mmCIF file of C-alpha atoms in Angstrom:
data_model
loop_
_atom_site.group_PDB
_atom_site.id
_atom_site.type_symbol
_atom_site.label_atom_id
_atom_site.label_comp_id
_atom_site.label_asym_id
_atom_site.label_seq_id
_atom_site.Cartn_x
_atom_site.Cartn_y
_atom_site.Cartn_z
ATOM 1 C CA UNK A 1457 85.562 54.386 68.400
ATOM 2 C CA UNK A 1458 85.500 50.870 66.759
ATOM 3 C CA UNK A 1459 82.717 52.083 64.878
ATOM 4 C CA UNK A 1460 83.380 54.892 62.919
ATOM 5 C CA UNK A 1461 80.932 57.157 61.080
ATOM 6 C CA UNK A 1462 81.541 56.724 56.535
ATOM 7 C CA UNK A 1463 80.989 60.299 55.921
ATOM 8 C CA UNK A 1464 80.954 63.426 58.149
ATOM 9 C CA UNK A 1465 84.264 63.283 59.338
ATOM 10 C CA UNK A 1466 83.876 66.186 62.130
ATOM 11 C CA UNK A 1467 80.542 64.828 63.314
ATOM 12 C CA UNK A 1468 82.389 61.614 64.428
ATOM 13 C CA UNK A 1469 83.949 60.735 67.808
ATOM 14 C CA UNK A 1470 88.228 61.654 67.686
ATOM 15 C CA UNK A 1471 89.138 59.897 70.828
ATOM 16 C CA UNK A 1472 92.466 60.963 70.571
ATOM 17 C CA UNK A 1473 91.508 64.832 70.562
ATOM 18 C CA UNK A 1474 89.119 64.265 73.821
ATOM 19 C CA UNK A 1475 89.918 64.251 77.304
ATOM 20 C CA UNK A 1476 88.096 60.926 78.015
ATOM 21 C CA UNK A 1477 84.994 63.340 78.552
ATOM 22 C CA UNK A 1478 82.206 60.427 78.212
ATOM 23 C CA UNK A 1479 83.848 58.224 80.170
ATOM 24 C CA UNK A 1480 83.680 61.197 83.276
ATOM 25 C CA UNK A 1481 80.750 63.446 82.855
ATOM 26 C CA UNK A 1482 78.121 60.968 81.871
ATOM 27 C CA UNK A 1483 76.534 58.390 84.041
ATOM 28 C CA UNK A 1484 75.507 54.980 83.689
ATOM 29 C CA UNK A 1485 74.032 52.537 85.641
ATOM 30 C CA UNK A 1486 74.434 48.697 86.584
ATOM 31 C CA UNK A 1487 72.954 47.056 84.051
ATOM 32 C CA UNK A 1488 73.085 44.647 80.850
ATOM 33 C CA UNK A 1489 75.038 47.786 79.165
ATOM 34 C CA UNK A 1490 77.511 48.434 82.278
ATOM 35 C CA UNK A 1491 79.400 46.171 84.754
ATOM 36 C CA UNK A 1492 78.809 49.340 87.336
ATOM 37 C CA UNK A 1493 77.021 52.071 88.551
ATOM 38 C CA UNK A 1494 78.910 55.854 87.902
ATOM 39 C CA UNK A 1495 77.655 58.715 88.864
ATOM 40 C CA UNK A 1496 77.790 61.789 86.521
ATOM 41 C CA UNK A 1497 81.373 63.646 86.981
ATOM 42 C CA UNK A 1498 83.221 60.600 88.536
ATOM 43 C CA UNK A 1499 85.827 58.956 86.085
ATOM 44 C CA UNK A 1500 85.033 55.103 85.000
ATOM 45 C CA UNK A 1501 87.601 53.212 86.863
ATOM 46 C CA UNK A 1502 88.742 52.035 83.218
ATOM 47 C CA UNK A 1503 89.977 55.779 82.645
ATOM 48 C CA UNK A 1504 93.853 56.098 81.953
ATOM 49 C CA UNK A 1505 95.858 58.988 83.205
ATOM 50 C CA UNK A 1506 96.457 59.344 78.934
ATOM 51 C CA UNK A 1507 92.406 59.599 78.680
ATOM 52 C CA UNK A 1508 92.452 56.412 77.186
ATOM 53 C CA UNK A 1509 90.345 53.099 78.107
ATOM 54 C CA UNK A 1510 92.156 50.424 79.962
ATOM 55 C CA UNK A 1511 89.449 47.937 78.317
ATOM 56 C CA UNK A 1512 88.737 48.993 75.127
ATOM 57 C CA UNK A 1513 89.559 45.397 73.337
ATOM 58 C CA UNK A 1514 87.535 43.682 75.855
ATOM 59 C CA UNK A 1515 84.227 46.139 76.719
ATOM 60 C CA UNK A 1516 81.751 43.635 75.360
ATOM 61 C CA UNK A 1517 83.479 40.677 77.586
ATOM 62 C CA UNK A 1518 84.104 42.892 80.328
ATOM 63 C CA UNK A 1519 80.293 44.157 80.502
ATOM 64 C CA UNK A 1520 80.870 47.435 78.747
ATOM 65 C CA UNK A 1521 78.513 46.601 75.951
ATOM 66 C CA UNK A 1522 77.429 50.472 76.229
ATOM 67 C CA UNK A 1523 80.427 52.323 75.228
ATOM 68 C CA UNK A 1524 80.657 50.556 72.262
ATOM 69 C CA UNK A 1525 77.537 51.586 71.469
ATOM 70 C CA UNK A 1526 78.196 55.353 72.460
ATOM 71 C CA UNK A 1527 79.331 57.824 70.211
ATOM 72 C CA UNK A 1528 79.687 61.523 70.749
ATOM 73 C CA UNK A 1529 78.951 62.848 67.041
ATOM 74 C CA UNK A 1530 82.331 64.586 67.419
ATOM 75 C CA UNK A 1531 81.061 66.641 70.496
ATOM 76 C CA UNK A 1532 84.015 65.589 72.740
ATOM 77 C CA UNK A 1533 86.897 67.029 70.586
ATOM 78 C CA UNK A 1534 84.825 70.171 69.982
ATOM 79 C CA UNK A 1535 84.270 70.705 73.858
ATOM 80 C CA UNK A 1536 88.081 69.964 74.929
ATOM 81 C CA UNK A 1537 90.013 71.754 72.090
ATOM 82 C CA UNK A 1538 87.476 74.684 70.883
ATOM 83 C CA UNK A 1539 85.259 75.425 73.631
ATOM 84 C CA UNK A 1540 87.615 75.039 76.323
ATOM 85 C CA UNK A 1541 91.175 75.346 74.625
ATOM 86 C CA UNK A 1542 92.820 72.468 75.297
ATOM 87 C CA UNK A 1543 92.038 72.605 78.812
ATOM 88 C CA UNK A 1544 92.635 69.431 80.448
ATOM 89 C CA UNK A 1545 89.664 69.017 83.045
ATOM 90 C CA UNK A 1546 92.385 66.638 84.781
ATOM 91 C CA UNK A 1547 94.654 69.830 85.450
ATOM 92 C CA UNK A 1548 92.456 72.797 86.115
ATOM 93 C CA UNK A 1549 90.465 73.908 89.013
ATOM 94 C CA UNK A 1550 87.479 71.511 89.675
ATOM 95 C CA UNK A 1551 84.903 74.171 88.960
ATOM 96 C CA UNK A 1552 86.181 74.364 85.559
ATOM 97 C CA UNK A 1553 85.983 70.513 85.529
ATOM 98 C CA UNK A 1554 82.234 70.413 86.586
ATOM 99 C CA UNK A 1555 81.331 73.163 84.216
ATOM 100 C CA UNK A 1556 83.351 71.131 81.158
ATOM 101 C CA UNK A 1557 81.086 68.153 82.296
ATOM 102 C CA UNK A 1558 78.210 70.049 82.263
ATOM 103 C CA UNK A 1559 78.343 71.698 78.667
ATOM 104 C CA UNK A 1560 79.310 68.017 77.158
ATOM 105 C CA UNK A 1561 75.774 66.599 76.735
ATOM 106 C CA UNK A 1562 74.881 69.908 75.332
ATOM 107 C CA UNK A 1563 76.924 70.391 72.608
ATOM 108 C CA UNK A 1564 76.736 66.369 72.047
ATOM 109 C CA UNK A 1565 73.098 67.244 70.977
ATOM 110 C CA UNK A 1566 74.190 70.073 69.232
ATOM 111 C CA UNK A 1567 76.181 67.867 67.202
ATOM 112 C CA UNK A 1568 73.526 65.283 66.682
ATOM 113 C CA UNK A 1569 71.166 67.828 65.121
ATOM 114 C CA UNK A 1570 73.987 68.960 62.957
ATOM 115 C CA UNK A 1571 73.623 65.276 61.519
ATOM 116 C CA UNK A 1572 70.916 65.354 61.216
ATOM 117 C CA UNK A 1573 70.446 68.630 59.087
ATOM 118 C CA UNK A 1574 73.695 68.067 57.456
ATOM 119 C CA UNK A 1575 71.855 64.513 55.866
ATOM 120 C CA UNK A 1576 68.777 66.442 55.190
ATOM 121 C CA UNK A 1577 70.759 69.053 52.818
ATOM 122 C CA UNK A 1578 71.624 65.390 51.026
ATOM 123 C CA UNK A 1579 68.348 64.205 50.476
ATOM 124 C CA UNK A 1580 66.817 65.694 47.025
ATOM 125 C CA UNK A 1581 63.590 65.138 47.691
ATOM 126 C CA UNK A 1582 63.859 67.969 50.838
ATOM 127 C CA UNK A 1583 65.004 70.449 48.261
ATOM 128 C CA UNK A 1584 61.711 72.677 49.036
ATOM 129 C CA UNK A 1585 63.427 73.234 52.706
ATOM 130 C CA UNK A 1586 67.250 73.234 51.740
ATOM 131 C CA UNK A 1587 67.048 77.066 52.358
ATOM 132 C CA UNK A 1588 65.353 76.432 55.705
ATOM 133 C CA UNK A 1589 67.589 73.786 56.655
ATOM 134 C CA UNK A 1590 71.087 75.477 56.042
ATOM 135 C CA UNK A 1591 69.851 78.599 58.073
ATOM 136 C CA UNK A 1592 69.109 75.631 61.422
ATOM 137 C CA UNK A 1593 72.289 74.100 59.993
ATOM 138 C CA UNK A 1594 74.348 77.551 60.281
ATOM 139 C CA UNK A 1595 72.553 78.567 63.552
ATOM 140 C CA UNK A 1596 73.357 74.939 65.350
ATOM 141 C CA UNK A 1597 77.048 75.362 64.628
ATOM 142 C CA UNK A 1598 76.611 78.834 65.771
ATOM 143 C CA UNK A 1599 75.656 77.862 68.871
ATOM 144 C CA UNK A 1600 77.970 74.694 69.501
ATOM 145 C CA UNK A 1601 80.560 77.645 69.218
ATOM 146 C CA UNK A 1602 79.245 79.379 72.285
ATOM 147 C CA UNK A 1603 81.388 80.045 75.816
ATOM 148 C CA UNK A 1604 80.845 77.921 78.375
ATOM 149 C CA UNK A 1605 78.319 79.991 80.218
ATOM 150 C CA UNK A 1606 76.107 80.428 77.091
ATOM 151 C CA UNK A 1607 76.433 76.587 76.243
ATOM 152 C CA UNK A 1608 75.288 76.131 80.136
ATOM 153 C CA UNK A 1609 72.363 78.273 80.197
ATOM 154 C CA UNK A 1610 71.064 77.397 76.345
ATOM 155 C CA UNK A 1611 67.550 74.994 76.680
ATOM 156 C CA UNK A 1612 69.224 72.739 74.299
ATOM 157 C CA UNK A 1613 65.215 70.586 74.529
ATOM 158 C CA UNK A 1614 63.478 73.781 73.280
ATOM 159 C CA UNK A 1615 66.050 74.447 70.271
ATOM 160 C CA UNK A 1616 65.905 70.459 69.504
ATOM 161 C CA UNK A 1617 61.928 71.104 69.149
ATOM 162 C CA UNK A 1618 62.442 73.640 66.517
ATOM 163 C CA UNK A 1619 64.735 71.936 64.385
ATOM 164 C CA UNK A 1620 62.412 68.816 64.419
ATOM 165 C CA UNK A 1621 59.749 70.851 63.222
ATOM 166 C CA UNK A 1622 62.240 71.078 59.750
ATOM 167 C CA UNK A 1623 63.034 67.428 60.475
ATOM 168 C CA UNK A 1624 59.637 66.542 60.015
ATOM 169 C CA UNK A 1625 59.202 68.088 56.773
ATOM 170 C CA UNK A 1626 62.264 66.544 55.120
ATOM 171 C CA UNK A 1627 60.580 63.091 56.513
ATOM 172 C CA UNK A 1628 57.483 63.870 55.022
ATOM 173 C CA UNK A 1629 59.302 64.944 51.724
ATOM 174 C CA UNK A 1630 61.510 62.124 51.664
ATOM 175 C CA UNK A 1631 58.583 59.407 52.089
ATOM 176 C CA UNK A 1632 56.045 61.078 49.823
ATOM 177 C CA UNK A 1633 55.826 58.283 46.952
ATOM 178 C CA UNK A 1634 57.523 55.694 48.134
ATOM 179 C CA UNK A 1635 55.690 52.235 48.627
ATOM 180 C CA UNK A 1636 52.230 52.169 48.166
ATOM 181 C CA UNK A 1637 48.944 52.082 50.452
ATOM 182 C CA UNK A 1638 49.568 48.727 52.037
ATOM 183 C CA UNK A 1639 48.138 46.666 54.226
ATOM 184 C CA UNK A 1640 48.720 44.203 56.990
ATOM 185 C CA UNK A 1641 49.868 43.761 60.318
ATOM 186 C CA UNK A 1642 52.623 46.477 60.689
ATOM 187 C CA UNK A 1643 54.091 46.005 56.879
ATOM 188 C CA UNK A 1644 51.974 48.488 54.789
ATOM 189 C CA UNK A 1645 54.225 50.658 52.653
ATOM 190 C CA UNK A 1646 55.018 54.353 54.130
ATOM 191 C CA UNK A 1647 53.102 53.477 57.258
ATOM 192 C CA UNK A 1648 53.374 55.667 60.197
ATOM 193 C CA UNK A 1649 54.809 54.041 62.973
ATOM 194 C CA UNK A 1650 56.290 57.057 65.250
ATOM 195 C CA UNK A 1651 56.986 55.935 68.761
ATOM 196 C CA UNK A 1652 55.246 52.721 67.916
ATOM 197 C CA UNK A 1653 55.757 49.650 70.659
ATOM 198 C CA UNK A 1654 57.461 47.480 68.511
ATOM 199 C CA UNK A 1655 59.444 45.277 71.396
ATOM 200 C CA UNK A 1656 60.185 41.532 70.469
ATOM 201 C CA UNK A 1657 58.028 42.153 67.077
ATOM 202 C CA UNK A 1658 58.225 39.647 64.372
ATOM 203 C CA UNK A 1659 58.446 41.882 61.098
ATOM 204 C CA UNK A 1660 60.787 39.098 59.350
ATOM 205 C CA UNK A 1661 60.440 40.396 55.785
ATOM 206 C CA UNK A 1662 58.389 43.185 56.427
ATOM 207 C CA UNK A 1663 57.990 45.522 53.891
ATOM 208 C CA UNK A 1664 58.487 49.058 55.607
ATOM 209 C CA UNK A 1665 59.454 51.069 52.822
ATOM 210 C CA UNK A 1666 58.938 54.790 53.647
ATOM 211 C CA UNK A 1667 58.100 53.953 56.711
ATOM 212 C CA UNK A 1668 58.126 56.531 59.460
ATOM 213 C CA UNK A 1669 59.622 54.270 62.764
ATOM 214 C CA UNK A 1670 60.885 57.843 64.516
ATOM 215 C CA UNK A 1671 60.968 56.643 68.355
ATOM 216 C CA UNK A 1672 60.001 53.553 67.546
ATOM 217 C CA UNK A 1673 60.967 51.070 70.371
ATOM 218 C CA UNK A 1674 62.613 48.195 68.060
ATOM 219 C CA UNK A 1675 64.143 46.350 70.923
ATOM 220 C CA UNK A 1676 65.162 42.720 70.124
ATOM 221 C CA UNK A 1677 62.637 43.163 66.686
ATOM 222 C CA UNK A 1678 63.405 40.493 64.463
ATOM 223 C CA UNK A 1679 63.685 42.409 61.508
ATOM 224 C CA UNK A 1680 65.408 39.899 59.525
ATOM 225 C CA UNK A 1681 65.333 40.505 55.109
ATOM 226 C CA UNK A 1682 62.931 43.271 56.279
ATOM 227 C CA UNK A 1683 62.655 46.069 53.212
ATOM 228 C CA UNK A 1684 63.414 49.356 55.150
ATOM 229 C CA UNK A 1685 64.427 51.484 51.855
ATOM 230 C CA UNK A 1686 64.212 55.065 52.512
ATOM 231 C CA UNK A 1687 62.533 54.562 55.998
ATOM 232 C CA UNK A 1688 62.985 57.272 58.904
ATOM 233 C CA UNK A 1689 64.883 56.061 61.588
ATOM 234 C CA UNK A 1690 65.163 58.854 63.578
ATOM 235 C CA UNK A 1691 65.624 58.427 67.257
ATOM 236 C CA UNK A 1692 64.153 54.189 66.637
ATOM 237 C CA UNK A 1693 65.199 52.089 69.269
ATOM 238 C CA UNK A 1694 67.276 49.519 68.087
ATOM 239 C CA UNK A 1695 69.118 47.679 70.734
ATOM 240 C CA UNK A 1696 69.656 44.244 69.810
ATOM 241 C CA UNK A 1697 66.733 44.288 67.092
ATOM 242 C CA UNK A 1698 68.291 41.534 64.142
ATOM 243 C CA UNK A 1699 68.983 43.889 60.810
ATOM 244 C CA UNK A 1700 70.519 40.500 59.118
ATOM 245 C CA UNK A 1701 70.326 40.567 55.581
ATOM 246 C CA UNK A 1702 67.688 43.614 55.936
ATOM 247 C CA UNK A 1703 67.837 46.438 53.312
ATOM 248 C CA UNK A 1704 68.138 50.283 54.309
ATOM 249 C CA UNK A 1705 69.204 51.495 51.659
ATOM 250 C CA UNK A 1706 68.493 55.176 51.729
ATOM 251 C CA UNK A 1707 67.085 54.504 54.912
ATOM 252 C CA UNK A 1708 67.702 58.269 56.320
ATOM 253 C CA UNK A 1709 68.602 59.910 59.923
ATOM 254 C CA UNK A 1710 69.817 56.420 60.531
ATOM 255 C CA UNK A 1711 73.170 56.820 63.335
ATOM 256 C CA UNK A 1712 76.224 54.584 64.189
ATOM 257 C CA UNK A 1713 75.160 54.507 67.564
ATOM 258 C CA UNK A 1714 71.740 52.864 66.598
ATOM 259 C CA UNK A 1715 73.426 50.510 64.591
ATOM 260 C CA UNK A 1716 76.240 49.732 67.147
ATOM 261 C CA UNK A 1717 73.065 48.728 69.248
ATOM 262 C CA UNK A 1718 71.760 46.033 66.818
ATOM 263 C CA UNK A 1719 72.909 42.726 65.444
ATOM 264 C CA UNK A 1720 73.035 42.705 61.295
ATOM 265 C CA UNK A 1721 75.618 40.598 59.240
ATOM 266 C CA UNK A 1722 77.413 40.929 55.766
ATOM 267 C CA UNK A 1723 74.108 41.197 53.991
ATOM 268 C CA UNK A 1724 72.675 43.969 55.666
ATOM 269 C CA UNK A 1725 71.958 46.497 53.130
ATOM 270 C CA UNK A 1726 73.374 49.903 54.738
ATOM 271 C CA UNK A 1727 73.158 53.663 53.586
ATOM 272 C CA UNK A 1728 76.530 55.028 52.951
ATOM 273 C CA UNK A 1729 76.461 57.450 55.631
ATOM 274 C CA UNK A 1730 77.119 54.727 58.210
ATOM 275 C CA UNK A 1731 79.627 51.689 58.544
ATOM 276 C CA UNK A 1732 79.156 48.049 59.437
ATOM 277 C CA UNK A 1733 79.667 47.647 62.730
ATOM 278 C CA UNK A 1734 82.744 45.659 63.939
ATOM 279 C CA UNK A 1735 80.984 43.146 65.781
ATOM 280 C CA UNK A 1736 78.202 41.930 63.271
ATOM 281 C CA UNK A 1737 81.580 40.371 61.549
ATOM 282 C CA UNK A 1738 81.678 38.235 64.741
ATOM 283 C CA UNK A 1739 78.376 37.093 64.416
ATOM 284 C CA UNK A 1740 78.339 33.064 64.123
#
């Protein structure tokens, strides 16, 4: 990936240990993110016999804009060399091709959660759930560790329900304090904006401290110098919403794929758990 995950080295994408497995079992349609429609199971044309992506230097030219902003929380090289072996989907019968496809979004949510807890253990303010939150933590790798058939047949929607319960809590926990009661159009401190319409908003310099923007939809926000310190950014929509010179700092369950999505630049203020994307640097 050209945008690689600071910390949590095995919850980040290894290309080079995957069998090209999101560029085959996931689809994606026509669209500003894709040059083409491809149907779930059918390898992207760009798909080298070596697994590797004929376009990778060029995706954003080429109308790939969406893979760069993919990333698999370390899913892929999980599914290809522990749940399956080794396996080459390319080589082995096609049932055991479909079924690798099939387990691959599953244990890529897996994996999210598991960055999701893992962060939580980080935060001091959780420490009333730590306890709580290594026993998800322990049972989520437990389960990414499953055969095939188990990993098929898991409701990987009801499990993510549970562990958001814990989620919640460490939000709650985290926020409690920070800012103050404030007021005003969508800037009050620790304001609850959870699955908020945001679209196209002008929150230049908003102060959103402890703010809760879980499933917010951020798209093309101009969030420009806005304060987000310790905001939760679970699950926000933030495809092409402007982080320039914005502040996160301790801005929590905040992932490279959201940020890949955005536009920032060099003073964009980012928790340590993430890197700068490679293309804000291109930014004129």
């Amino acid at each position: 990936m050209p945008d690689q995950i600071a910390g949590l080295p095995e919850l980040r994408g290894e290309c080079a240990r995957c069998f090209g497995l999101c560029c085959v079992a996931l689809p994606f349609a026509r669209s500003a993110d894709f040059a083409l429609d491809k149907p779930a199971g059918k390898p992207c044309p760009n798909l080298q016999d070596d697994h590797r992506c004929g376009v990778h230097a060029d995706l954003r030219t080429k109308g790939f804009t969406g893979c760069t902003v993919y990333d698999c929380f370390g899913a892929g090289q999980k599914v290809s060399q522990i749940t399956f072996g080794g396996q080459d989907w390319r080589r082995g019968p096609a049932e055991r091709a479909r079924e690798m496809f099939d387990v691959f979004p599953v244990v890529r949510q897996l994996h999210e959660l598991l960055w999701y807890l893992t962060e939580a253990l980080e935060l001091p303010a959780a420490r009333p759930v730590h306890p709580d939150l290594r026993r998800a933590l322990e049972e989520t790798e437990r389960l990414t560790r499953q055969t095939p058939e188990e990993l098929a047949a898991l409701d990987v929607a009801a499990y993510r329900q549970e562990v958001n319960v814990l989620l919640l809590r460490t939000s709650e926990l985290a926020r409690a304090g920070v800012g103050g009661k404030g007021k005003g159009k969508g800037r009050g401190k620790g304001k609850d904006h959870r699955g908020a319409d945001l679209i196209g908003a002008r929150l230049r310099g908003a102060d959103l401290r402890g703010a809760s923007l879980r499933g917010a939809y951020l798209i093309a926000a101009d969030l420009t110098g806005a304060d987000l310190r310790c905001a939760d950014m679970i699950g926000a929509d933030l495809r092409d919403a402007d982080l320039t010179d914005a502040d996160l700092t301790g801005a929590f369950f905040l992932t490279q794929p959201q940020l890949n999505a955005a536009r920032g630049s060099a003073g964009t203020t980012l928790p340590e758990s993430v890197g700068r994307p490679v293309h804000w640097a291109l930014r004129r």
